[in-house]
Short mmCIF file of C-alpha atoms in Angstrom, two decimals:
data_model
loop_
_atom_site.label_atom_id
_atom_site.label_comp_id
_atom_site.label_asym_id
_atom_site.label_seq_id
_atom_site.Cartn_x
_atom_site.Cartn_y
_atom_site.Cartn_z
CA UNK A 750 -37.22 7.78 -40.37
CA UNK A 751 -37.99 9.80 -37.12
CA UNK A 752 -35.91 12.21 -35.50
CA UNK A 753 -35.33 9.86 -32.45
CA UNK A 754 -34.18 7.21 -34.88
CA UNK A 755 -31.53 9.75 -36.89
CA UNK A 756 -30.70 11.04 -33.18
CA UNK A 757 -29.79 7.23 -32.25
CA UNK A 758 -28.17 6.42 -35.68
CA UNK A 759 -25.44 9.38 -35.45
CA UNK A 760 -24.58 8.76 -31.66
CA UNK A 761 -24.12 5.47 -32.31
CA UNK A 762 -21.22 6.34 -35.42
CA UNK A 763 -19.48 9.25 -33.31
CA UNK A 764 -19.03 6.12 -30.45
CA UNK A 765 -18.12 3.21 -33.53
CA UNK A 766 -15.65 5.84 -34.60
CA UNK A 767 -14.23 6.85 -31.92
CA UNK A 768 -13.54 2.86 -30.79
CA UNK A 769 -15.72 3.40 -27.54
CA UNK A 770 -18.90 1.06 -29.08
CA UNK A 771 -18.34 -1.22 -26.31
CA UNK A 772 -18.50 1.39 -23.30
CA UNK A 773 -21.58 1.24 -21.38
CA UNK A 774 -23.91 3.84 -20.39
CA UNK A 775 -22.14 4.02 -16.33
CA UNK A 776 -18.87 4.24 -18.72
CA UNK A 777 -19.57 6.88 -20.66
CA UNK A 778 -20.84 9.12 -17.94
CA UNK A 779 -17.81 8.72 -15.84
CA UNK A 780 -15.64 9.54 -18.97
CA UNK A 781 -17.60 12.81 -20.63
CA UNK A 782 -16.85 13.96 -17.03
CA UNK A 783 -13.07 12.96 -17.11
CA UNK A 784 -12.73 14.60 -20.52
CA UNK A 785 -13.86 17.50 -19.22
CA UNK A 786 -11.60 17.36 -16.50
CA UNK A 787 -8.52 16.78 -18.41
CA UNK A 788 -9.60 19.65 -21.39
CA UNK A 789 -9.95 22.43 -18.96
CA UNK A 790 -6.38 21.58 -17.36
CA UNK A 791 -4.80 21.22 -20.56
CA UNK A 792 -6.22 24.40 -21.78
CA UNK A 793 -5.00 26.03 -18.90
CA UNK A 794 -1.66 24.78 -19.47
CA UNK A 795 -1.03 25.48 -23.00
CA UNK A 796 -2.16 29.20 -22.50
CA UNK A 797 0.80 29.25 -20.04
CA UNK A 798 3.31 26.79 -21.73
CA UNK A 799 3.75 30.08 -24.60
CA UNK A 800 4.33 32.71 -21.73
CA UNK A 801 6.34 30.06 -19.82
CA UNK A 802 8.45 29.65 -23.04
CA UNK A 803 8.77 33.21 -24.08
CA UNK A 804 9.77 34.11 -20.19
CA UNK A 805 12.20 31.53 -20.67
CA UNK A 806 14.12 32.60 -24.00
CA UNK A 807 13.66 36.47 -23.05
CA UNK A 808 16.13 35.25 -19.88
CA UNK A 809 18.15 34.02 -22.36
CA UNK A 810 18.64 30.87 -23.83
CA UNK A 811 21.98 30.41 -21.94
CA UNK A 812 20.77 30.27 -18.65
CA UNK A 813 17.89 27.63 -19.30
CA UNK A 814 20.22 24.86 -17.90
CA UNK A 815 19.90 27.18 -14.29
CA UNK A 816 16.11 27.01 -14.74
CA UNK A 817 16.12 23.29 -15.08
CA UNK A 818 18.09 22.56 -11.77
CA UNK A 819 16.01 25.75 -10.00
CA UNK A 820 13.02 23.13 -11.54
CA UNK A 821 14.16 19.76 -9.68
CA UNK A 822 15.08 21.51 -6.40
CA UNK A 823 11.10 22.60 -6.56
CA UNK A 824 9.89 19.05 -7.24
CA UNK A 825 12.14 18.36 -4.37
CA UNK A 826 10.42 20.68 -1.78
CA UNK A 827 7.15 20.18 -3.21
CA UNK A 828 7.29 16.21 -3.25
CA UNK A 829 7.13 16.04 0.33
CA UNK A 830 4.14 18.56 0.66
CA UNK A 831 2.68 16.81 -2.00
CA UNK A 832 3.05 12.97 -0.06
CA UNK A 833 2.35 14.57 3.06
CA UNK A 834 -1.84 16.09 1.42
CA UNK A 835 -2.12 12.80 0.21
CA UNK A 836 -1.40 10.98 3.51
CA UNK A 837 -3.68 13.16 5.91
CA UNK A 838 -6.38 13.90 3.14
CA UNK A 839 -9.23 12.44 0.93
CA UNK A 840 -8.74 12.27 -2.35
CA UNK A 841 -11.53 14.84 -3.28
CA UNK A 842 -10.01 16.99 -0.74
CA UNK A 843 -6.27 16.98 -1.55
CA UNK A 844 -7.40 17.38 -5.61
CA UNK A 845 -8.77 20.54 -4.37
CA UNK A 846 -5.97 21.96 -2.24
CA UNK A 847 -3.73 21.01 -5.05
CA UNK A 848 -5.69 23.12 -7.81
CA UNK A 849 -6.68 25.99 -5.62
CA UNK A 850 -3.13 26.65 -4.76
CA UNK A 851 -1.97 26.63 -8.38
CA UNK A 852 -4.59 29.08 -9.19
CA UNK A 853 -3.79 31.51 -5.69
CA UNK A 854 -0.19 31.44 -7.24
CA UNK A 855 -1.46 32.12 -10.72
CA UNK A 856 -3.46 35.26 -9.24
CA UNK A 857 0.27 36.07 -7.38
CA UNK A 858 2.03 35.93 -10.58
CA UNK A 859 -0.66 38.09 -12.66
CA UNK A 860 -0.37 41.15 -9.85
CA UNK A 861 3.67 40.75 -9.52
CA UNK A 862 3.74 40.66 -13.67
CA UNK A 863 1.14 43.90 -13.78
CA UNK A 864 3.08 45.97 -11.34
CA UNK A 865 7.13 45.20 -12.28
CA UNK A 866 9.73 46.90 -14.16
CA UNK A 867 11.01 45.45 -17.11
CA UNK A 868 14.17 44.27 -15.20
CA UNK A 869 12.01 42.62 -12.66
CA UNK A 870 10.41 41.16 -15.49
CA UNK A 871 13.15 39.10 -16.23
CA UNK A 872 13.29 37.47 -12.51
CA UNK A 873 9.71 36.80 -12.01
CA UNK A 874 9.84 35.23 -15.40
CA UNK A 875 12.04 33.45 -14.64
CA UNK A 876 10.27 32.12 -11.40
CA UNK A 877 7.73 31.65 -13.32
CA UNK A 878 8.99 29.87 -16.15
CA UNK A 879 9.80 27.09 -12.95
CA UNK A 880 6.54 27.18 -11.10
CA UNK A 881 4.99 26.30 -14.70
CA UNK A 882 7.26 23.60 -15.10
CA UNK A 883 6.45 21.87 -11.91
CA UNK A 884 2.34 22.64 -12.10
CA UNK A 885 2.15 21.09 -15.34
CA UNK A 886 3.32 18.03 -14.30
CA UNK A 887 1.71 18.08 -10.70
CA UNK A 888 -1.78 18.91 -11.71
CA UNK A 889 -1.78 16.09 -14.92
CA UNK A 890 -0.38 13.44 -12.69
CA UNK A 891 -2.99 13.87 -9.83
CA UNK A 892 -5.53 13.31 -13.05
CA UNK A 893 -4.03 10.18 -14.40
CA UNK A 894 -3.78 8.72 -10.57
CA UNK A 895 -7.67 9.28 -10.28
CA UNK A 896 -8.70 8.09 -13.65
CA UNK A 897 -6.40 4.96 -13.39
CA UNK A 898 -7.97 4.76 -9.39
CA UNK A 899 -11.45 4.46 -11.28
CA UNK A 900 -10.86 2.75 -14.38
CA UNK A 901 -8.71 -0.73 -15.10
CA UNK A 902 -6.47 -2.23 -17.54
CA UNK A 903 -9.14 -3.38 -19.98
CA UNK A 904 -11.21 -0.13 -19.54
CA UNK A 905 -7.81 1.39 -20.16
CA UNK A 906 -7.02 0.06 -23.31
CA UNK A 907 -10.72 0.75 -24.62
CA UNK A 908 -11.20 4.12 -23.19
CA UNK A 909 -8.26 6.11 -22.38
CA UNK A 910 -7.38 7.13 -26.33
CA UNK A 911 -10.81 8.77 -26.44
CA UNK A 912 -9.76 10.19 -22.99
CA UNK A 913 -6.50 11.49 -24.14
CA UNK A 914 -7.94 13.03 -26.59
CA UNK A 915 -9.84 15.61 -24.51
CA UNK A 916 -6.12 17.26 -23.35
CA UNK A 917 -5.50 17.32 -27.29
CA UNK A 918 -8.53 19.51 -27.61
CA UNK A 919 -7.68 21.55 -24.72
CA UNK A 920 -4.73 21.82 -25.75
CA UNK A 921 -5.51 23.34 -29.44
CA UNK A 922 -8.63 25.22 -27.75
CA UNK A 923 -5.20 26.59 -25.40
CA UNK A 924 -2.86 27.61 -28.15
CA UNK A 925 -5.53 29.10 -30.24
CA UNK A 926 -6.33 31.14 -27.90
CA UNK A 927 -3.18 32.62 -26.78
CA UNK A 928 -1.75 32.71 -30.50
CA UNK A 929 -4.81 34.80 -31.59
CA UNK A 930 -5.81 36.91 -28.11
CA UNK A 931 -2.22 37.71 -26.65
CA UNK A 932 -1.91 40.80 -28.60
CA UNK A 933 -5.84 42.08 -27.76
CA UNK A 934 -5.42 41.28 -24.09
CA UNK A 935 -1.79 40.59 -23.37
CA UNK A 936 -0.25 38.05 -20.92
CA UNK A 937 -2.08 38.88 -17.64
CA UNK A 938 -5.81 38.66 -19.49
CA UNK A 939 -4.38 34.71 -20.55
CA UNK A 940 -3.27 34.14 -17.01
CA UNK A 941 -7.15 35.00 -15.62
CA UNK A 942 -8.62 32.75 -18.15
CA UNK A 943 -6.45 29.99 -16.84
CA UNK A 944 -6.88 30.87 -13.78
CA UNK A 945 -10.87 30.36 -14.71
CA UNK A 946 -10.32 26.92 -16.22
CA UNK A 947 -8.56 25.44 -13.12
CA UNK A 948 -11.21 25.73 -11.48
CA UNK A 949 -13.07 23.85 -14.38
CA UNK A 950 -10.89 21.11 -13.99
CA UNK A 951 -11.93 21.34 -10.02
CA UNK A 952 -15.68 21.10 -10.67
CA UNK A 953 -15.61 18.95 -12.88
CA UNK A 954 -13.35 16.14 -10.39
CA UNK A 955 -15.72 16.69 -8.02
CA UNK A 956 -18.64 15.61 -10.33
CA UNK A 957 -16.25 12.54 -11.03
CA UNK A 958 -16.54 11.68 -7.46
CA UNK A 959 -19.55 11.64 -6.93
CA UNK A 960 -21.29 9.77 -10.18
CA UNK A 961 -18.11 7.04 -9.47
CA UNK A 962 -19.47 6.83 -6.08
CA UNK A 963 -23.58 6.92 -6.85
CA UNK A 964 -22.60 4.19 -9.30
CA UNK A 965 -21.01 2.70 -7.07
CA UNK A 966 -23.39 2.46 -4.47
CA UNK A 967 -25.88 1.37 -6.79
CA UNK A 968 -23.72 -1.78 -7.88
CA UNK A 969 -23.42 -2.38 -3.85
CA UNK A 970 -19.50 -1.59 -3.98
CA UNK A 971 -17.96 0.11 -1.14
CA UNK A 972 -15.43 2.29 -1.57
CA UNK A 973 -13.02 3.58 0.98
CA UNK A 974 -10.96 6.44 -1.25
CA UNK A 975 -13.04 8.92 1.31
CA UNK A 976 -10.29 7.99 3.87
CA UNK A 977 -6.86 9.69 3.46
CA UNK A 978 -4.20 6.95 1.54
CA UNK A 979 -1.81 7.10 4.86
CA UNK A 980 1.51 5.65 4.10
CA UNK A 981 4.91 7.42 4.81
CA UNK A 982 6.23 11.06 3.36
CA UNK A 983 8.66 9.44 0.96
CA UNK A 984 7.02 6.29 0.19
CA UNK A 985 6.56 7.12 -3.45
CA UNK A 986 10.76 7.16 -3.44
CA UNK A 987 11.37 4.14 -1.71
CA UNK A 988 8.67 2.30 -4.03
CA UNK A 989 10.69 2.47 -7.03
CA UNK A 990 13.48 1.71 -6.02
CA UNK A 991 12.62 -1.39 -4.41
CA UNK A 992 9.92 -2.62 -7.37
CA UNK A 993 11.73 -3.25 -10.66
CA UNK A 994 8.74 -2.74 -12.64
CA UNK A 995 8.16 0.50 -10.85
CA UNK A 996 11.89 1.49 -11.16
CA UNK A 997 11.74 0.26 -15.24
CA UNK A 998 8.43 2.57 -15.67
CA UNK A 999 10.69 5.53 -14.10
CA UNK A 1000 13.39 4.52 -16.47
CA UNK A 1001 10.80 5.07 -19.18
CA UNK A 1002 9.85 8.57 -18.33
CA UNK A 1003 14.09 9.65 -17.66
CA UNK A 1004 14.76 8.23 -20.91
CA UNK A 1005 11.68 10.38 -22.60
CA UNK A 1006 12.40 13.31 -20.37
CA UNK A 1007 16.27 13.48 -21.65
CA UNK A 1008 15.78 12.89 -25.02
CA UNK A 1009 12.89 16.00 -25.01
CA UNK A 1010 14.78 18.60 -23.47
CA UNK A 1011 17.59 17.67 -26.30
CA UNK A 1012 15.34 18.44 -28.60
CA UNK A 1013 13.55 21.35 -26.78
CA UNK A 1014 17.04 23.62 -26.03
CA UNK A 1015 17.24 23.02 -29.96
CA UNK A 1016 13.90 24.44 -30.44
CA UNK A 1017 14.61 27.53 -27.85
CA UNK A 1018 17.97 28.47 -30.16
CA UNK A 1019 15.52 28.80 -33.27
CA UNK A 1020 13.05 31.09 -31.49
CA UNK A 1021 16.09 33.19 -30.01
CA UNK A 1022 17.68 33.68 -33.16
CA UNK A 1023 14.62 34.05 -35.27
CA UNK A 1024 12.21 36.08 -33.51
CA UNK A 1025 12.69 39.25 -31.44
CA UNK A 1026 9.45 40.77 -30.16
CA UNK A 1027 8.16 38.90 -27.10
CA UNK A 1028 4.80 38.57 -28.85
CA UNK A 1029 6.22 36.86 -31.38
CA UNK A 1030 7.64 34.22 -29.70
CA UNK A 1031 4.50 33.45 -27.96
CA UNK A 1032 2.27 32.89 -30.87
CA UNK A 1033 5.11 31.26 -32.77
CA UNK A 1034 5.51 28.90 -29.48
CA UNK A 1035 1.43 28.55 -29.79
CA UNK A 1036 1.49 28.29 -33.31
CA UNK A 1037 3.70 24.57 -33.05
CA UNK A 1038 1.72 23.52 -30.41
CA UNK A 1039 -1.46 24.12 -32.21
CA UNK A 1040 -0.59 21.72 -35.39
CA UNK A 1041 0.63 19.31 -33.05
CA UNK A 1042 -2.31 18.67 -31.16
CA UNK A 1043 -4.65 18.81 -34.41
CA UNK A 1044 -2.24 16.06 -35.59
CA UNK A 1045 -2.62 14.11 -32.24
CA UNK A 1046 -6.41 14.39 -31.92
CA UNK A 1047 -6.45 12.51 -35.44
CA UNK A 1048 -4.36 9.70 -34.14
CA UNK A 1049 -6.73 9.65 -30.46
CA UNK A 1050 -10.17 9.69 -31.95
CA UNK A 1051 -9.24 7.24 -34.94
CA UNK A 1052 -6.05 5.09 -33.84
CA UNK A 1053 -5.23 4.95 -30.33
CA UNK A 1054 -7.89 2.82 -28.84
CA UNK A 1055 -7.73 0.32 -32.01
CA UNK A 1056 -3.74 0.10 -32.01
CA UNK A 1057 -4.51 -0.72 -27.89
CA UNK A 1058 -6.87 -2.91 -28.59
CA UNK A 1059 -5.15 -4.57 -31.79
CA UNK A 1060 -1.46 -4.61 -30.26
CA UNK A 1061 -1.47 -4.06 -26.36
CA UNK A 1062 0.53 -2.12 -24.36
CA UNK A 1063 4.04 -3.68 -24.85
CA UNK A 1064 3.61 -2.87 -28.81
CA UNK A 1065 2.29 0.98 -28.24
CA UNK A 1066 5.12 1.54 -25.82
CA UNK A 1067 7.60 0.89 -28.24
CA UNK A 1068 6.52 3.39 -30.74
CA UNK A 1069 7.55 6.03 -29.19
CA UNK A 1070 10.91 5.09 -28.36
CA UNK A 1071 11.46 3.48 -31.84
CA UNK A 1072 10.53 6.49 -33.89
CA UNK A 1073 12.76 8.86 -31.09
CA UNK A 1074 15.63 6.09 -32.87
CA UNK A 1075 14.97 6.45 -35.90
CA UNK A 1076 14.94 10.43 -35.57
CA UNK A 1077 17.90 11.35 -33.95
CA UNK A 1078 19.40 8.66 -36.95
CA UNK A 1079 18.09 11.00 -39.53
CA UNK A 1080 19.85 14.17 -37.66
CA UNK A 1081 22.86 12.70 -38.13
CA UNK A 1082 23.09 13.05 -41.97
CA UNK A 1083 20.43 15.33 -42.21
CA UNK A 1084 20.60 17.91 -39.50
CA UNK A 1085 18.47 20.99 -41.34
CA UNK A 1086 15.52 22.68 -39.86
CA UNK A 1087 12.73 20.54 -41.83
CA UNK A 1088 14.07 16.88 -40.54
CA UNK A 1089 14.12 18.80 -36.97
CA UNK A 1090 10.84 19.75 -37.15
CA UNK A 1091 9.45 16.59 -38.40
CA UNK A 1092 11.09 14.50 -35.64
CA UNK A 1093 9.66 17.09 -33.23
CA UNK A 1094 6.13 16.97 -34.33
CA UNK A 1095 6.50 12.98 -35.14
CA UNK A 1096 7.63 12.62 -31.30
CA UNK A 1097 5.15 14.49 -29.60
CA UNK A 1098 2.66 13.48 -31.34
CA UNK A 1099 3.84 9.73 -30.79
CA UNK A 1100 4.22 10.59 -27.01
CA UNK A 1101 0.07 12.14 -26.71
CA UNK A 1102 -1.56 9.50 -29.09
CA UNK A 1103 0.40 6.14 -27.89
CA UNK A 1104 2.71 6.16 -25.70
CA UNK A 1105 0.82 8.58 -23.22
CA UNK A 1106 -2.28 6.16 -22.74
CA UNK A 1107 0.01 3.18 -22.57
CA UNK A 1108 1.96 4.06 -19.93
CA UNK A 1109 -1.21 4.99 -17.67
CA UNK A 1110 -2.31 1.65 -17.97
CA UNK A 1111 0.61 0.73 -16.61
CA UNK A 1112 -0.52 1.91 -13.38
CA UNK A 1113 -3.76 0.21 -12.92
CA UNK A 1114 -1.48 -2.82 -12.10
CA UNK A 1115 -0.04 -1.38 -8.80
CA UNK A 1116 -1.68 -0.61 -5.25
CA UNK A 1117 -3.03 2.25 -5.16
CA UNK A 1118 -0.89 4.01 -2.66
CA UNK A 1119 1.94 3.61 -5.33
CA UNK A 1120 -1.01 4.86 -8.10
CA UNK A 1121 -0.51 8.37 -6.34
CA UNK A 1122 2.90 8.97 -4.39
CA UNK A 1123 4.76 6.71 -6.69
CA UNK A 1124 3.47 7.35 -9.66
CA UNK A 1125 3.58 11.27 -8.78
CA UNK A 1126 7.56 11.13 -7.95
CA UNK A 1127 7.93 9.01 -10.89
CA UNK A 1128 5.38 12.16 -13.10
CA UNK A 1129 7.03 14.73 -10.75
CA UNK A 1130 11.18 14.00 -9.92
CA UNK A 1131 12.48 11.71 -12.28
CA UNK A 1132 10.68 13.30 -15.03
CA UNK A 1133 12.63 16.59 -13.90
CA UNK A 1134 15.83 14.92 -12.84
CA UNK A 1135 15.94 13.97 -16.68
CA UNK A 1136 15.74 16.99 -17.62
CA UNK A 1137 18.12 18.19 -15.41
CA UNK A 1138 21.10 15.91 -16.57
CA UNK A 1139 19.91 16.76 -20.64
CA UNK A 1140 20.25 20.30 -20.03
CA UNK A 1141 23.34 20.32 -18.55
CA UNK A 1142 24.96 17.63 -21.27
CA UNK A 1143 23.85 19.75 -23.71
CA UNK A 1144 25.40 22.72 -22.71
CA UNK A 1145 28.35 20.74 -22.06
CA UNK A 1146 27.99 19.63 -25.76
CA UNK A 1147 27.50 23.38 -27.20
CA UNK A 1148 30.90 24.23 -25.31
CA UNK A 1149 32.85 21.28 -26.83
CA UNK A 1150 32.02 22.47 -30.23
CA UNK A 1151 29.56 19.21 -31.02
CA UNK A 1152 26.88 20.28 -33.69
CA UNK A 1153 23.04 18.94 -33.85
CA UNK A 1154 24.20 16.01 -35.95
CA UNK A 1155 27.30 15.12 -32.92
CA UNK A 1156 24.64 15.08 -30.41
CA UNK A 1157 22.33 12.56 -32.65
CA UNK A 1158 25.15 10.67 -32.65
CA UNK A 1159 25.26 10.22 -28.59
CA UNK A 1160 21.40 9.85 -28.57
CA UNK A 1161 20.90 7.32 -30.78
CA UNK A 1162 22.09 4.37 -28.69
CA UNK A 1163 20.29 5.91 -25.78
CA UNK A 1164 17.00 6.27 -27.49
CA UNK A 1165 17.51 2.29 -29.01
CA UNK A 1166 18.34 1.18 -24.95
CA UNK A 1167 14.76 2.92 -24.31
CA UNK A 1168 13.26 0.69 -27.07
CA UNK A 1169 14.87 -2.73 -25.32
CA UNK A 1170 13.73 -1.08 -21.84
CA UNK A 1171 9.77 -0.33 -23.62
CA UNK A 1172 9.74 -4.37 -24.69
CA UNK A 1173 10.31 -5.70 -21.48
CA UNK A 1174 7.90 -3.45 -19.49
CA UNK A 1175 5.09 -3.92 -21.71
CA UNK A 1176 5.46 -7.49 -21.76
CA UNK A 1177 5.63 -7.62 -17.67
CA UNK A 1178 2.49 -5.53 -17.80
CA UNK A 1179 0.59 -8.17 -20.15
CA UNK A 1180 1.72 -10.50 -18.07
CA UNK A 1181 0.53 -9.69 -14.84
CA UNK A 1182 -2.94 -8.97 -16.59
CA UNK A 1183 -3.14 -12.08 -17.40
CA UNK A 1184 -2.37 -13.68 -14.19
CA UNK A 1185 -4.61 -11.21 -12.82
CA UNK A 1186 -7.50 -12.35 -15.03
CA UNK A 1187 -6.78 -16.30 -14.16
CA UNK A 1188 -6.97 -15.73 -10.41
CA UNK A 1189 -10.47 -14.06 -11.07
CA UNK A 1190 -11.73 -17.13 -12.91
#
């Protein structure tokens, strides 16, 4: 057996594993680039989430309900800007405006944090801790509004677990680093490194562009995403509302949103009362989110694409709800540390594997002005406004005197309503596929 041959033999497992046999060459190019693309910005992003979470707590755990409302009134000043880039500008350009002004406000933040006082600390921190919370979910929905602008609901299903699976490994490639370097070169040397992999993320869009578009060109397509979208400032807004399988997708992501932050002020009491030295906190923060993104890559390289395939959408959207359900039931008569964890770990590792992918594909079904402004409100605002309202019930719950197992109790029959709301959107979903696929035969 020649080397060529032994060459072919193991390329051809690491693609039967990973459920992508039946991706072409044109395919796979156009998705080792989009990997890329999506591990650099996730291993930007969990090098920050740590520092963004330790910034938080050292504030004080008590006034995390202020930085969730300072959050939404961002993602209302920036949603605008945001609709406005993508109405006057091309979608390579506006991908780079976005990213370059994270990473000039990165370099901002890495001065401001250098030079400060220990009570400034606190404040910047604190702006910080916001201006993390709205880049995360800026720069990832831009992503998933290109990659569902150049790939469709089949390609979805087929192609997106593998895809999802390169933000897992940034991701663990993130929180390994921070967990084992923060102490050697502190918060500002993690800051320049995601600074460095931003622009990763940029190059590597660009290179997305153009072998879509060379591909393109050879297949005699013509594609017009080189002219700005147009549309109005607050289209996105005024799409969901009026589409009820737009509004029921936003409905999805409140219902995730609320039940997360439940779970997530939980998490920020443990770290409070546990840990005291900010570097602790960090790598413990790291620490979680390392073992839950080695559990997630499992279920993306080996499950995802299969239980897509297998299931469809309407199926793999219910997961995550159901098992949210069951969780919070658990809480109720067991309420210790262990059950908490395992719900967390179980739910965001549910959320990355299934229910992230799924709910992309939801989005190759719309136009694709509503794949970007809508989709980003939806990503950007609603996601936020549910966190806004779960914050503040919360603390509303502390004050009454309710315990971990009283506020189960409220969020089971909300998590069970997201389960009924998950059946009916994947099923509309299917069903416009299908229609889809009889009009083009």
């Amino acid at each position: 057996m020649n080397r060529l041959s032994v060459k072919s033999r193991i390329i051809k497992l690491i693609i039967s594993t990973l459920n992508i046999n039946h991706a072409n060459k044109k395919e796979i190019t156009l998705l080792l680039w989009a990997w890329f693309y999506i591990f650099s910005l996730f291993l930007s992003y969990y090098i920050l989430r740590p520092i963004r979470d330790e910034l938080g707590v050292a504030g004080g755990v008590k006034n995390l309900p202020w930085l969730f409302t300072g959050t939404l009134l961002a993602m209302l000043m920036v949603n605008p800007i945001f609709s406005y880039l993508v109405k006057r500008c091309s979608r390579e350009h506006f991908i780079k405006l976005t990213y370059r002004f994270f990473s000039f406000n990165l370099l901002l933040f890495l001065t401001a944090l250098h030079f400060s006082s220990t009570e400034q600390n606190v404040w910047i921190g604190r702006v910080f801790f916001i201006w993390v919370s709205v880049y995360n979910l800026f720069v990832v929905s831009v992503f998933w509004s290109f990659v569902v602008d150049i790939f469709n609901s089949e390609q979805g299903k087929r192609l997106f677990g593998f895809l999802a699976s390169g933000a897992t490994m940034g991701g663990i490639a993130g929180s390994s680093l921070t967990s084992s370097m923060v102490e050697g070169i502190g918060q500002n040397g993690l800051l320049f490194i995601a600074i460095v992999m931003i622009e990763c993320s940029v190059f590597a869009s660009q290179r997305l562009v153009n072998v879509h578009h060379r591909q393109g060109r050879q297949a005699g397509a013509v594609y017009d995403d080189q002219k700005p979208i147009g549309g109005g400032i607050f289209t996105g807004m005024a799409h969901t509302f009026r589409s009820p399988y737009l509004f029921s997708i936003a409905l999805f992501i409140f219902f995730y949103s609320t039940t997360s932050t439940i779970l997530y002020f939980h998490q920020a009491s443990i770290a409070e009362s546990v840990f005291n030295d900010r570097n602790s906190r960090t790598a413990f923060f790291a620490n979680i989110d390392f073992w839950v993104n080695v559990f997630t890559l499992l279920f993306q390289l080996l499950l995802t694409g299969r239980v897509l395939g297998w299931l469809g959408v309407a199926f793999t959207l219910c997961a995550l709800p159901l098992i949210t359900t069951l969780g919070f039931a658990a809480l109720i008569g067991y309420p210790t540390i262990a059950i908490f964890v395992a719900v967390q770990v179980a739910r965001r590792v549910s959320n990355f594997s299934l229910a992230r992918p799924a709910r992309e594909i939801l989005f190759t079904s719309v136009k694709r002005e509503d794949r970007y402004k809508t989709k980003n409100f939806i990503d950007t605002f609603v996601y936020r406004a549910g966190d806004q309202l779960a914050s503040w019930t919360y603390t509303g719950f502390i004050a009454a005197g309710l315990s971990l197992s009283g506020i189960a109790v409220v969020a089971v029959p909300v998590s069970f309503l997201w389960l009924i709301l998950s059946i009916w959107l994947g099923r509309k979903h299917e069903k416009w596929v299908d229609i889809s696929h009889q009009e083009q035969h």
